[in-house]
mmCIF file of C-alpha atoms in Angstrom:
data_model
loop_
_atom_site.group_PDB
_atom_site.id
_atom_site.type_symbol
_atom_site.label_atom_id
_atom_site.label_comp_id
_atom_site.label_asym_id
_atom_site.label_seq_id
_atom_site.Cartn_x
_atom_site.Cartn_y
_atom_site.Cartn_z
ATOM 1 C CA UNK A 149 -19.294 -9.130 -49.066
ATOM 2 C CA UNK A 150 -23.007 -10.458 -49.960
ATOM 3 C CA UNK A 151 -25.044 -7.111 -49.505
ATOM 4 C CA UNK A 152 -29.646 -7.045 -48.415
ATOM 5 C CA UNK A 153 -31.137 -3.788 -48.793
ATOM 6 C CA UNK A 154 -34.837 -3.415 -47.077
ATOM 7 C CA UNK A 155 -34.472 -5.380 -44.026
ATOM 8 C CA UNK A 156 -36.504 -8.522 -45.670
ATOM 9 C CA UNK A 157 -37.322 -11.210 -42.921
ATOM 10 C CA UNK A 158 -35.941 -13.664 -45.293
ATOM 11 C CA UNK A 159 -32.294 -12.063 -44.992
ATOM 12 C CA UNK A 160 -32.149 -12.348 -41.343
ATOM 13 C CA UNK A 161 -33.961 -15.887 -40.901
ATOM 14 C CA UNK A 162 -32.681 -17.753 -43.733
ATOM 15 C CA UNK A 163 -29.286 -15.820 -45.400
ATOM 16 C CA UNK A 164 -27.548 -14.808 -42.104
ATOM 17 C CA UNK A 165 -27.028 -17.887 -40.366
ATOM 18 C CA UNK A 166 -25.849 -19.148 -43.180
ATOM 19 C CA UNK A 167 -23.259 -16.479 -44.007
ATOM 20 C CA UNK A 168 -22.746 -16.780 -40.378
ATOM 21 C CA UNK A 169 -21.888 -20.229 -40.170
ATOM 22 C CA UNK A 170 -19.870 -19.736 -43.266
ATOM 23 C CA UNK A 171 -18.023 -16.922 -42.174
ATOM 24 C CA UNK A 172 -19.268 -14.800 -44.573
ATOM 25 C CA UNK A 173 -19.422 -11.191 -44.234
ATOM 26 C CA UNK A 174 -22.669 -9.136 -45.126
ATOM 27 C CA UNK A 175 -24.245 -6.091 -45.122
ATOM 28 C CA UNK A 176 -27.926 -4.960 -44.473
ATOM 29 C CA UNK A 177 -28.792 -1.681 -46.064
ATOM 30 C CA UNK A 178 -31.261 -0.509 -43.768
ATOM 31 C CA UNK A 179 -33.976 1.387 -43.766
ATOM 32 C CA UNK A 180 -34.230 2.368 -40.226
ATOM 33 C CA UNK A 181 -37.934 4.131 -40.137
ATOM 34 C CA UNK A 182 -39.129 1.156 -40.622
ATOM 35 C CA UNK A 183 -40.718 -0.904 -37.568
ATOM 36 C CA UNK A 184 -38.854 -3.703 -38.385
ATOM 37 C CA UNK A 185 -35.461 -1.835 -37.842
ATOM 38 C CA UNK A 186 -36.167 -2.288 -33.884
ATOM 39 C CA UNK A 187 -36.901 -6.442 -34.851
ATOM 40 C CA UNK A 188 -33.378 -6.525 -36.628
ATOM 41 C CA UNK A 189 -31.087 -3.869 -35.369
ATOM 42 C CA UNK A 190 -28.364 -6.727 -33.424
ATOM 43 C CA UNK A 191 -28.360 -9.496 -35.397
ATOM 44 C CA UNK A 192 -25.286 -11.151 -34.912
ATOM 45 C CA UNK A 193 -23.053 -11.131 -37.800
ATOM 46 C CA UNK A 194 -24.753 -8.276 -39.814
ATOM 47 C CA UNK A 195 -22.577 -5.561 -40.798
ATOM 48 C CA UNK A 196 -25.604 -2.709 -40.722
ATOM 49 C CA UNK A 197 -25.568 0.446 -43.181
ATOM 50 C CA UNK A 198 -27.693 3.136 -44.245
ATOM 51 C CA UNK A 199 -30.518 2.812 -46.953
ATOM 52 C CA UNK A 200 -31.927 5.835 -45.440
ATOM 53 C CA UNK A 201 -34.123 6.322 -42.018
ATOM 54 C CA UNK A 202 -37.750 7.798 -44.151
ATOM 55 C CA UNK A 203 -36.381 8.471 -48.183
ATOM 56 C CA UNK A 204 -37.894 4.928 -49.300
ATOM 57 C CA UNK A 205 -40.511 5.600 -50.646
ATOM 58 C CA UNK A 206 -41.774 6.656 -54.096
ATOM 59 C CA UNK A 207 -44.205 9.594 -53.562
ATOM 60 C CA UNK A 208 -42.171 12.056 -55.767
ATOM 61 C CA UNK A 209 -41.651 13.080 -59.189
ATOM 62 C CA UNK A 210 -38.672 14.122 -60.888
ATOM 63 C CA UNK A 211 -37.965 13.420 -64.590
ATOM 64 C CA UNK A 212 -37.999 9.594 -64.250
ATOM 65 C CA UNK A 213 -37.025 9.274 -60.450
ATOM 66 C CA UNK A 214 -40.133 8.741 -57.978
ATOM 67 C CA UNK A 215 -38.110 8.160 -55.121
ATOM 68 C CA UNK A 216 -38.926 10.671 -52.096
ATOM 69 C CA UNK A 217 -35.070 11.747 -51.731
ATOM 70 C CA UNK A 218 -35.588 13.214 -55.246
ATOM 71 C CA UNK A 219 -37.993 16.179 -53.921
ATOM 72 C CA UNK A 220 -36.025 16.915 -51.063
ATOM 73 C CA UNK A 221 -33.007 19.268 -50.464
ATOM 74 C CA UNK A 222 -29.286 18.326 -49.725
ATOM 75 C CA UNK A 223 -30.362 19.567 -46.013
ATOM 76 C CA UNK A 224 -33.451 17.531 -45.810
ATOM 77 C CA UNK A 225 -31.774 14.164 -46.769
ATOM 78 C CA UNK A 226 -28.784 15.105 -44.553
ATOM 79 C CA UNK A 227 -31.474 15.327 -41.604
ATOM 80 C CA UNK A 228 -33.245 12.387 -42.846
ATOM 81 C CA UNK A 229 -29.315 10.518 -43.000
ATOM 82 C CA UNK A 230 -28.014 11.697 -39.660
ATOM 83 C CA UNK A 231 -31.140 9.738 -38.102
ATOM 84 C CA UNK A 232 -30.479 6.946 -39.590
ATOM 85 C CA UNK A 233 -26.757 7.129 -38.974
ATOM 86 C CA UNK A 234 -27.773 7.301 -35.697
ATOM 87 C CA UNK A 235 -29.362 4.092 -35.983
ATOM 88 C CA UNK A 236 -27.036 1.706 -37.748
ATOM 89 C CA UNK A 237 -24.104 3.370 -36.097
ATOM 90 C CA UNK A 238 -22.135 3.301 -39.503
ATOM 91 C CA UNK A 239 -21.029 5.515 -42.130
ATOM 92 C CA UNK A 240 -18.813 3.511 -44.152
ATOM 93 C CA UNK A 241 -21.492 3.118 -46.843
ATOM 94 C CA UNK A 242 -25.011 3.747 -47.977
ATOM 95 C CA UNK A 243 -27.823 2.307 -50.710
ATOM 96 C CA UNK A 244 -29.313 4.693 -52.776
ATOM 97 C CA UNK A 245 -33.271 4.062 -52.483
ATOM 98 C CA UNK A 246 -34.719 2.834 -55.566
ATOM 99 C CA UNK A 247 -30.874 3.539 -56.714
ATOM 100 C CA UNK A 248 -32.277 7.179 -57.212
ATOM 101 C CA UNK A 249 -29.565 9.637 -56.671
ATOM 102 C CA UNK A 250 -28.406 13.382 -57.809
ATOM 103 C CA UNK A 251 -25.901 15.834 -56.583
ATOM 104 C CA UNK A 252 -27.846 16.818 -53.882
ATOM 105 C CA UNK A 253 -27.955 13.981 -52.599
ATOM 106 C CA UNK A 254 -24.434 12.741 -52.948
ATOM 107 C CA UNK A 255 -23.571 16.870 -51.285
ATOM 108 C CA UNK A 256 -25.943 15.118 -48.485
ATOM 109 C CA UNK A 257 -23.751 12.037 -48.008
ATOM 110 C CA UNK A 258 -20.653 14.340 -47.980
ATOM 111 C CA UNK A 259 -21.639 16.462 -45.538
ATOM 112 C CA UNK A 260 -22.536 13.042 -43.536
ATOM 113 C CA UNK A 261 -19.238 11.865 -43.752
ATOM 114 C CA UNK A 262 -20.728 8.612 -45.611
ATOM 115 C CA UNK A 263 -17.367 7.625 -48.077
ATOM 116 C CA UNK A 264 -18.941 5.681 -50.360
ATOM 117 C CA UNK A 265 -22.882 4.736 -52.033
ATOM 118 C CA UNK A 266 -24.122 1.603 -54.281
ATOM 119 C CA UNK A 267 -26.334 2.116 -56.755
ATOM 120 C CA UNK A 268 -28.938 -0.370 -58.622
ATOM 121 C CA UNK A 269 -26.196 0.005 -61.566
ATOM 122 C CA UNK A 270 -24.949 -3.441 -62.360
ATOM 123 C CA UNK A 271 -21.420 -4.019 -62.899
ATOM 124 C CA UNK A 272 -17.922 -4.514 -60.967
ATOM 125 C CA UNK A 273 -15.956 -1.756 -59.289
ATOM 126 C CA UNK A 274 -13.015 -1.018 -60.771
ATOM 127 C CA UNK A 275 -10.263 1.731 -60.124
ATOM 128 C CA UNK A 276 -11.368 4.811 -60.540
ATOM 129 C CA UNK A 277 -15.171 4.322 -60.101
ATOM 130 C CA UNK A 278 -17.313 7.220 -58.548
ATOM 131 C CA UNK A 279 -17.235 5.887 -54.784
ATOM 132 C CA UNK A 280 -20.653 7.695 -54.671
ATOM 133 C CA UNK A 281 -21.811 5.731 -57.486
ATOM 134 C CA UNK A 282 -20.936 2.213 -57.295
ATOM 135 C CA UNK A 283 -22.552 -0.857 -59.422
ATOM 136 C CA UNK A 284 -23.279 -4.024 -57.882
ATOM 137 C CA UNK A 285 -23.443 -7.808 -59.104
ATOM 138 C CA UNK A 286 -26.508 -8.665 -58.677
ATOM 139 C CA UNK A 287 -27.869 -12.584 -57.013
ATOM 140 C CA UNK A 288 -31.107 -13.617 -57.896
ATOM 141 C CA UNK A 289 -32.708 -16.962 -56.146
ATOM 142 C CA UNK A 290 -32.756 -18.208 -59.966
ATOM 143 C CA UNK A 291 -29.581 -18.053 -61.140
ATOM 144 C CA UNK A 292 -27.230 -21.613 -61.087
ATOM 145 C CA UNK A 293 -24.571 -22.255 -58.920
ATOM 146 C CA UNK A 294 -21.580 -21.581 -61.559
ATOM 147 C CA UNK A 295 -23.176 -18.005 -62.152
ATOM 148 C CA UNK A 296 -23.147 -17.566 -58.528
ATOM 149 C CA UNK A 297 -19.840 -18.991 -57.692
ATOM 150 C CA UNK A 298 -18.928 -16.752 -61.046
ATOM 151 C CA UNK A 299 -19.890 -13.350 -58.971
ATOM 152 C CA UNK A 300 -18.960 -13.836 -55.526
ATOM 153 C CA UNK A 301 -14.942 -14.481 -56.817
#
């Protein structure tokens, strides 16, 4: 599964049909406050999660985290959640903003019934992992083919 977090333009007019065409599946971590959400929201092909409905956004400080979800309480994100939930009609995953997480949040995602979170951690699930804390292989538009063919196995 190739994953998108932000709801970039790019993802939906160049990646997608693509994947589509390819039958590959992918996810778009949404962040569904965002006017583009309503732009988006039924792309064909596009497996939508949550990457939060108003949490995006670094306007917080705590320790070295700046991302908004960081202030809050497990009962604010779980309000800010269930409206994006709402949205992307899916709770089989989420995308930690900024990859900024802490038990509060991951109490949050519980009480969502969301079974599983990536991170910004890169790496390769393996048994046993944290399914609240999952790594991710990252794809940049630089990397050669071979690395790319290399990740995506």
């Amino acid at each position: 599964i190739i994953t998108a977090d932000d709801g970039h333009a790019s993802y939906f007019k160049i990646a997608v049909p693509i994947m589509n065409e390819r039958s590959i599946p992918s996810t778009s971590f949404f962040i569904t406050g965002r006017k583009r959400w309503e732009t988006y929201k039924d792309i064909e092909g596009v497996n939508y999660q949550s990457h939060t409905h108003d949490l995006h956004t670094r306007d917080c400080k705590s320790g070295s985290k700046d991302g908004r979800a960081m202030c809050k309480s497990s009962s604010e994100i779980l309000a800010d959640l269930k409206l994006s939930l709402e949205r992307v009609k899916n709770n089989d995953c989420l995308a930690y903003p900024f990859g900024h997480y802490d038990n509060d949040f991951i109490k949050a995602l519980k009480d969502a019934g969301i079974h599983m979170a990536v991170t910004t951690m890169g790496g390769k699930v393996t048994r046993g992992t944290n399914k609240y804390k999952l790594p991710r292989r990252y794809i940049y538009r630089t990397i050669p083919m071979s690395e790319f063919i290399y990740k995506v196995k």
